[in-house]
Amino acid sequence: MLQNQERRVITLKYAGRCADCDHPMEVGTKAHWDPAASTVRCIVCPAPVADPFDLVPIDRIRRGVAGRSAGAEAVKRGERRGQTWRKGEEGEIVLGGLLDRKREADRDIETLHDRIIPGSKRNIDHIVVAASGVFVINAKKWSGTIEIKAPFLEKKRLIVGGRNRKEDLEKAGEEGKIVKASLEYEVPVRSVLCFVEGDWASLFRTEWVNGVLVASPRGLIKRLGKKGPMAAGGRELIADQLARAFPEF
């Protein structure tokens, strides 16, 4: 492995493979460059192992249960006052199920659900570690038309059911920053608002709005499948670190 003083992060101009784990690395991805050996390595690549999936024991990563905190709050508030929380629970369960099925079928992502932000009353619905980076996901089950408007010389606006959702975009962005600050490795972190319900005004189901990815479940799953610099061992390492930094509810 490269020593810290030898590491230099570059953007690849040519496709290559990690010298440690042999993971293919596409043009444009960031990697560690070893000028002495003329080799590149994954941004997060723990060590060469026979099977990278064995690097972190699967039962060591506490993945959590989607929607658990929202469900508990719904019970606490009662049938009438807890309807909003119950709807939130349903949205998180739906999206969590889709994410877990992708993890089990494709083995290309790691999933964490319903994570507590230490020192706060807030939680993070889902964290996904994919080859292209970490995705901090806020699931929404809202009815109404989902519109993304771009007024001339103004920031984009997310309008759902006729309401400007500026605060929800800001909250999603803040959660991404919190997760990024907790990481020991320099990897891309993307904030996401995923709508499991609602009618899209546009044919496009994924769009960046002021630094936050707004997506449908299908659009998000497609995005998570994109290639990137993190091989299986690196993804498990990051997921394990995040699971300890943000405990399950």
mmCIF file of C-alpha atoms in Angstrom:
data_model
loop_
_atom_site.group_PDB
_atom_site.id
_atom_site.type_symbol
_atom_site.label_atom_id
_atom_site.label_comp_id
_atom_site.label_asym_id
_atom_site.label_seq_id
_atom_site.Cartn_x
_atom_site.Cartn_y
_atom_site.Cartn_z
ATOM 1 C CA MET A 1 0.000 0.000 0.000
ATOM 2 C CA LEU A 2 1.098 3.601 -0.528
ATOM 3 C CA GLN A 3 2.357 5.480 2.495
ATOM 4 C CA ASN A 4 0.546 8.753 3.232
ATOM 5 C CA GLN A 5 3.496 10.909 2.131
ATOM 6 C CA GLU A 6 3.603 9.140 -1.233
ATOM 7 C CA ARG A 7 -0.073 9.580 -2.036
ATOM 8 C CA ARG A 8 -1.230 12.113 -4.588
ATOM 9 C CA VAL A 9 -4.831 12.268 -5.768
ATOM 10 C CA ILE A 10 -5.226 12.707 -9.522
ATOM 11 C CA THR A 11 -8.063 12.632 -12.028
ATOM 12 C CA LEU A 12 -7.501 9.827 -14.510
ATOM 13 C CA LYS A 13 -6.986 10.840 -18.125
ATOM 14 C CA TYR A 14 -6.807 7.184 -19.182
ATOM 15 C CA ALA A 15 -8.714 4.127 -18.013
ATOM 16 C CA GLY A 16 -6.811 1.784 -15.716
ATOM 17 C CA ARG A 17 -7.000 -0.752 -12.911
ATOM 18 C CA CYS A 18 -6.261 -0.493 -9.205
ATOM 19 C CA ALA A 19 -2.831 -1.950 -8.401
ATOM 20 C CA ASP A 20 -4.224 -3.448 -5.182
ATOM 21 C CA CYS A 21 -7.696 -4.838 -5.924
ATOM 22 C CA ASP A 22 -7.682 -4.827 -9.771
ATOM 23 C CA HIS A 23 -10.923 -2.806 -9.841
ATOM 24 C CA PRO A 24 -11.408 -1.123 -13.266
ATOM 25 C CA MET A 25 -11.148 2.671 -13.092
ATOM 26 C CA GLU A 26 -12.724 4.824 -15.784
ATOM 27 C CA VAL A 27 -11.506 8.098 -17.278
ATOM 28 C CA GLY A 28 -12.455 11.011 -15.032
ATOM 29 C CA THR A 29 -12.423 9.124 -11.726
ATOM 30 C CA LYS A 30 -10.129 10.199 -8.905
ATOM 31 C CA ALA A 31 -7.365 7.845 -7.787
ATOM 32 C CA HIS A 32 -4.123 7.673 -5.808
ATOM 33 C CA TRP A 33 -1.091 7.965 -8.089
ATOM 34 C CA ASP A 34 2.277 6.334 -7.296
ATOM 35 C CA PRO A 35 4.809 8.108 -9.561
ATOM 36 C CA ALA A 36 7.653 5.715 -8.669
ATOM 37 C CA ALA A 37 5.740 2.632 -9.809
ATOM 38 C CA SER A 38 3.502 4.434 -12.347
ATOM 39 C CA THR A 39 0.443 2.779 -10.821
ATOM 40 C CA VAL A 40 -2.941 3.971 -9.569
ATOM 41 C CA ARG A 41 -5.023 2.792 -6.630
ATOM 42 C CA CYS A 42 -8.614 3.239 -5.515
ATOM 43 C CA ILE A 43 -9.350 6.248 -3.317
ATOM 44 C CA VAL A 44 -10.615 3.721 -0.769
ATOM 45 C CA CYS A 45 -8.840 0.413 -1.159
ATOM 46 C CA PRO A 46 -7.923 -1.299 2.117
ATOM 47 C CA ALA A 47 -5.614 -4.121 0.947
ATOM 48 C CA PRO A 48 -5.381 -6.947 -1.579
ATOM 49 C CA VAL A 49 -7.623 -9.817 -0.437
ATOM 50 C CA ALA A 50 -8.704 -13.053 -2.097
ATOM 51 C CA ASP A 51 -12.354 -12.029 -1.881
ATOM 52 C CA PRO A 52 -12.999 -8.335 -1.090
ATOM 53 C CA PHE A 53 -16.481 -9.231 0.188
ATOM 54 C CA ASP A 54 -14.790 -11.019 3.102
ATOM 55 C CA LEU A 55 -12.905 -7.918 4.245
ATOM 56 C CA VAL A 56 -15.601 -6.855 6.720
ATOM 57 C CA PRO A 57 -17.747 -9.691 8.121
ATOM 58 C CA ILE A 58 -21.277 -9.188 6.787
ATOM 59 C CA ASP A 59 -22.832 -9.572 10.251
ATOM 60 C CA ARG A 60 -20.576 -6.861 11.652
ATOM 61 C CA ILE A 61 -22.287 -4.091 9.662
ATOM 62 C CA ARG A 62 -25.434 -3.117 11.533
ATOM 63 C CA ARG A 63 -27.654 -2.042 8.651
ATOM 64 C CA GLY A 64 -30.676 -0.901 10.654
ATOM 65 C CA VAL A 65 -34.399 -1.129 9.883
ATOM 66 C CA ALA A 66 -35.995 1.306 7.431
ATOM 67 C CA GLY A 67 -38.763 3.475 8.905
ATOM 68 C CA ARG A 68 -38.316 2.341 12.509
ATOM 69 C CA SER A 69 -37.979 5.831 14.053
ATOM 70 C CA ALA A 70 -40.897 7.259 12.029
ATOM 71 C CA GLY A 71 -43.047 4.298 13.045
ATOM 72 C CA ALA A 72 -42.189 4.791 16.714
ATOM 73 C CA GLU A 73 -43.075 8.487 16.488
ATOM 74 C CA ALA A 74 -46.389 7.660 14.796
ATOM 75 C CA VAL A 75 -47.310 5.336 17.669
ATOM 76 C CA LYS A 76 -46.275 7.966 20.199
ATOM 77 C CA ARG A 77 -48.440 10.663 18.597
ATOM 78 C CA GLY A 78 -51.537 8.506 18.164
ATOM 79 C CA GLU A 79 -53.741 7.656 15.203
ATOM 80 C CA ARG A 80 -54.758 11.202 14.231
ATOM 81 C CA ARG A 81 -51.616 13.199 14.976
ATOM 82 C CA GLY A 82 -49.279 10.463 13.777
ATOM 83 C CA GLN A 83 -50.571 10.162 10.208
ATOM 84 C CA THR A 84 -47.723 12.193 8.718
ATOM 85 C CA TRP A 85 -45.147 10.053 10.504
ATOM 86 C CA ARG A 86 -46.909 6.872 9.399
ATOM 87 C CA LYS A 87 -46.745 8.046 5.803
ATOM 88 C CA GLY A 88 -43.044 8.779 6.237
ATOM 89 C CA GLU A 89 -42.514 5.288 7.638
ATOM 90 C CA GLU A 90 -44.239 3.762 4.602
ATOM 91 C CA GLY A 91 -42.030 5.721 2.192
ATOM 92 C CA GLU A 92 -38.836 4.700 3.977
ATOM 93 C CA ILE A 93 -39.888 1.029 4.037
ATOM 94 C CA VAL A 94 -40.649 1.038 0.303
ATOM 95 C CA LEU A 95 -37.344 2.662 -0.647
ATOM 96 C CA GLY A 96 -35.372 0.627 1.883
ATOM 97 C CA GLY A 97 -36.746 -2.583 0.380
ATOM 98 C CA LEU A 98 -35.697 -1.521 -3.128
ATOM 99 C CA LEU A 99 -32.196 -0.632 -1.954
ATOM 100 C CA ASP A 100 -31.739 -3.905 -0.067
ATOM 101 C CA ARG A 101 -32.923 -5.942 -3.036
ATOM 102 C CA LYS A 102 -30.340 -4.232 -5.224
ATOM 103 C CA ARG A 103 -27.623 -4.918 -2.653
ATOM 104 C CA GLU A 104 -28.537 -8.581 -2.430
ATOM 105 C CA ALA A 105 -28.954 -9.086 -6.185
ATOM 106 C CA ASP A 106 -26.079 -7.026 -7.616
ATOM 107 C CA ARG A 107 -23.643 -6.862 -4.672
ATOM 108 C CA ASP A 108 -22.561 -3.416 -5.849
ATOM 109 C CA ILE A 109 -23.822 -1.241 -2.969
ATOM 110 C CA GLU A 110 -23.925 -1.264 0.836
ATOM 111 C CA THR A 111 -27.052 -0.014 2.623
ATOM 112 C CA LEU A 112 -27.712 1.539 6.031
ATOM 113 C CA HIS A 113 -31.179 2.546 7.258
ATOM 114 C CA ASP A 114 -32.633 4.913 9.860
ATOM 115 C CA ARG A 115 -29.427 6.318 11.316
ATOM 116 C CA ILE A 116 -29.239 8.564 14.363
ATOM 117 C CA ILE A 117 -27.265 11.802 14.042
ATOM 118 C CA PRO A 118 -25.354 11.961 17.366
ATOM 119 C CA GLY A 119 -26.158 15.019 19.439
ATOM 120 C CA SER A 120 -29.316 15.720 17.426
ATOM 121 C CA LYS A 121 -32.969 14.705 17.380
ATOM 122 C CA ARG A 122 -32.732 14.241 13.612
ATOM 123 C CA ASN A 123 -32.139 11.024 11.729
ATOM 124 C CA ILE A 124 -30.981 10.016 8.256
ATOM 125 C CA ASP A 125 -33.406 7.795 6.350
ATOM 126 C CA HIS A 126 -30.852 5.861 4.262
ATOM 127 C CA ILE A 127 -27.126 5.893 3.552
ATOM 128 C CA VAL A 128 -25.885 3.992 0.507
ATOM 129 C CA VAL A 129 -22.234 3.325 -0.308
ATOM 130 C CA ALA A 130 -21.871 2.734 -4.047
ATOM 131 C CA ALA A 131 -18.887 2.456 -6.372
ATOM 132 C CA SER A 132 -19.265 6.140 -7.293
ATOM 133 C CA GLY A 133 -19.529 7.453 -3.719
ATOM 134 C CA VAL A 134 -21.755 7.806 -0.653
ATOM 135 C CA PHE A 135 -25.424 8.746 -1.092
ATOM 136 C CA VAL A 136 -27.274 10.320 1.853
ATOM 137 C CA ILE A 137 -30.950 9.772 1.073
ATOM 138 C CA ASN A 138 -34.077 11.421 2.428
ATOM 139 C CA ALA A 139 -37.170 9.434 1.379
ATOM 140 C CA LYS A 140 -40.440 11.279 0.774
ATOM 141 C CA LYS A 141 -43.922 9.901 0.230
ATOM 142 C CA TRP A 142 -45.714 13.063 -0.851
ATOM 143 C CA SER A 143 -48.679 13.360 -3.186
ATOM 144 C CA GLY A 144 -49.028 16.038 -5.846
ATOM 145 C CA THR A 145 -47.070 17.126 -8.891
ATOM 146 C CA ILE A 146 -43.268 17.233 -8.604
ATOM 147 C CA GLU A 147 -41.890 20.198 -10.556
ATOM 148 C CA ILE A 148 -38.396 21.600 -10.914
ATOM 149 C CA LYS A 149 -38.453 25.219 -12.022
ATOM 150 C CA ALA A 150 -35.491 27.326 -13.103
ATOM 151 C CA PRO A 151 -36.422 31.021 -13.131
ATOM 152 C CA PHE A 152 -34.100 33.267 -15.132
ATOM 153 C CA LEU A 153 -31.022 34.291 -13.096
ATOM 154 C CA GLU A 154 -32.378 32.525 -9.987
ATOM 155 C CA LYS A 155 -31.695 29.244 -8.252
ATOM 156 C CA LYS A 156 -33.755 26.242 -9.222
ATOM 157 C CA ARG A 157 -36.892 25.591 -7.198
ATOM 158 C CA LEU A 158 -38.397 22.272 -6.167
ATOM 159 C CA ILE A 159 -42.189 22.533 -6.131
ATOM 160 C CA VAL A 160 -44.244 19.605 -4.825
ATOM 161 C CA GLY A 161 -48.011 19.832 -4.704
ATOM 162 C CA GLY A 162 -47.734 23.577 -5.329
ATOM 163 C CA ARG A 163 -45.403 24.174 -2.359
ATOM 164 C CA ASN A 164 -41.806 25.388 -2.527
ATOM 165 C CA ARG A 165 -39.662 22.751 -0.814
ATOM 166 C CA LYS A 166 -36.587 24.928 -0.270
ATOM 167 C CA GLU A 167 -36.227 23.920 3.388
ATOM 168 C CA ASP A 168 -36.302 20.216 2.519
ATOM 169 C CA LEU A 169 -33.530 20.716 -0.038
ATOM 170 C CA GLU A 170 -31.461 22.565 2.557
ATOM 171 C CA LYS A 171 -32.041 19.849 5.140
ATOM 172 C CA ALA A 172 -30.955 17.153 2.688
ATOM 173 C CA GLY A 173 -27.828 19.162 1.878
ATOM 174 C CA GLU A 174 -26.995 19.544 5.567
ATOM 175 C CA GLU A 175 -27.275 15.792 6.144
ATOM 176 C CA GLY A 176 -24.828 15.182 3.323
ATOM 177 C CA LYS A 177 -22.325 17.592 4.877
ATOM 178 C CA ILE A 178 -22.661 15.882 8.266
ATOM 179 C CA VAL A 179 -21.904 12.488 6.744
ATOM 180 C CA LYS A 180 -18.978 13.836 4.723
ATOM 181 C CA ALA A 181 -17.445 15.402 7.841
ATOM 182 C CA SER A 182 -17.514 12.019 9.597
ATOM 183 C CA LEU A 183 -15.553 10.161 6.922
ATOM 184 C CA GLU A 184 -11.887 9.328 7.285
ATOM 185 C CA TYR A 185 -11.519 9.029 3.516
ATOM 186 C CA GLU A 186 -11.924 11.578 0.752
ATOM 187 C CA VAL A 187 -14.832 10.136 -1.212
ATOM 188 C CA PRO A 188 -17.726 11.853 -3.011
ATOM 189 C CA VAL A 189 -20.823 12.364 -0.849
ATOM 190 C CA ARG A 190 -24.129 13.180 -2.542
ATOM 191 C CA SER A 191 -27.333 14.394 -0.890
ATOM 192 C CA VAL A 192 -30.570 12.947 -2.272
ATOM 193 C CA LEU A 193 -34.305 13.614 -2.029
ATOM 194 C CA CYS A 194 -36.111 10.520 -3.333
ATOM 195 C CA PHE A 195 -39.871 10.655 -3.993
ATOM 196 C CA VAL A 196 -41.580 7.267 -3.763
ATOM 197 C CA GLU A 197 -44.917 8.844 -4.677
ATOM 198 C CA GLY A 198 -46.188 11.842 -6.656
ATOM 199 C CA ASP A 199 -46.556 12.792 -10.302
ATOM 200 C CA TRP A 200 -43.514 14.076 -12.163
ATOM 201 C CA ALA A 201 -44.129 17.069 -14.408
ATOM 202 C CA SER A 202 -41.060 16.195 -16.477
ATOM 203 C CA LEU A 203 -40.046 13.008 -18.280
ATOM 204 C CA PHE A 204 -36.739 13.152 -16.397
ATOM 205 C CA ARG A 205 -36.715 11.360 -13.060
ATOM 206 C CA THR A 206 -33.350 12.590 -11.765
ATOM 207 C CA GLU A 207 -32.144 16.178 -11.646
ATOM 208 C CA TRP A 208 -29.708 18.196 -9.561
ATOM 209 C CA VAL A 209 -31.384 21.034 -7.686
ATOM 210 C CA ASN A 210 -29.004 23.359 -5.825
ATOM 211 C CA GLY A 211 -26.548 20.573 -5.044
ATOM 212 C CA VAL A 212 -29.158 17.944 -4.126
ATOM 213 C CA LEU A 213 -30.116 15.049 -6.385
ATOM 214 C CA VAL A 214 -33.911 14.907 -6.742
ATOM 215 C CA ALA A 215 -34.941 11.470 -7.993
ATOM 216 C CA SER A 216 -37.584 8.795 -8.304
ATOM 217 C CA PRO A 217 -36.725 5.345 -6.882
ATOM 218 C CA ARG A 218 -36.060 4.006 -10.378
ATOM 219 C CA GLY A 219 -33.865 6.979 -11.256
ATOM 220 C CA LEU A 220 -31.940 6.622 -7.991
ATOM 221 C CA ILE A 221 -31.356 2.879 -8.436
ATOM 222 C CA LYS A 222 -29.975 3.546 -11.925
ATOM 223 C CA ARG A 223 -27.661 6.238 -10.558
ATOM 224 C CA LEU A 224 -26.392 3.920 -7.810
ATOM 225 C CA GLY A 225 -25.373 1.362 -10.431
ATOM 226 C CA LYS A 226 -22.868 3.687 -12.117
ATOM 227 C CA LYS A 227 -19.206 2.692 -12.063
ATOM 228 C CA GLY A 228 -16.746 4.442 -9.775
ATOM 229 C CA PRO A 229 -13.453 4.190 -7.903
ATOM 230 C CA MET A 230 -14.624 2.208 -4.853
ATOM 231 C CA ALA A 231 -14.252 -1.566 -5.051
ATOM 232 C CA ALA A 232 -16.173 -4.004 -2.858
ATOM 233 C CA GLY A 233 -13.687 -3.977 0.011
ATOM 234 C CA GLY A 234 -13.650 -0.188 0.109
ATOM 235 C CA ARG A 235 -17.440 0.007 0.091
ATOM 236 C CA GLU A 236 -17.707 -2.370 3.049
ATOM 237 C CA LEU A 237 -15.019 -0.467 4.932
ATOM 238 C CA ILE A 238 -16.867 2.844 4.467
ATOM 239 C CA ALA A 239 -20.240 1.286 5.355
ATOM 240 C CA ASP A 240 -18.818 -0.186 8.543
ATOM 241 C CA GLN A 241 -17.329 3.172 9.545
ATOM 242 C CA LEU A 242 -20.604 5.013 8.858
ATOM 243 C CA ALA A 243 -22.629 2.388 10.736
ATOM 244 C CA ARG A 244 -20.533 3.113 13.818
ATOM 245 C CA ALA A 245 -20.567 6.893 13.340
ATOM 246 C CA PHE A 246 -24.360 6.983 12.896
ATOM 247 C CA PRO A 247 -25.998 4.296 15.084
ATOM 248 C CA GLU A 248 -29.202 2.575 14.039
ATOM 249 C CA PHE A 249 -32.421 3.698 15.729
#
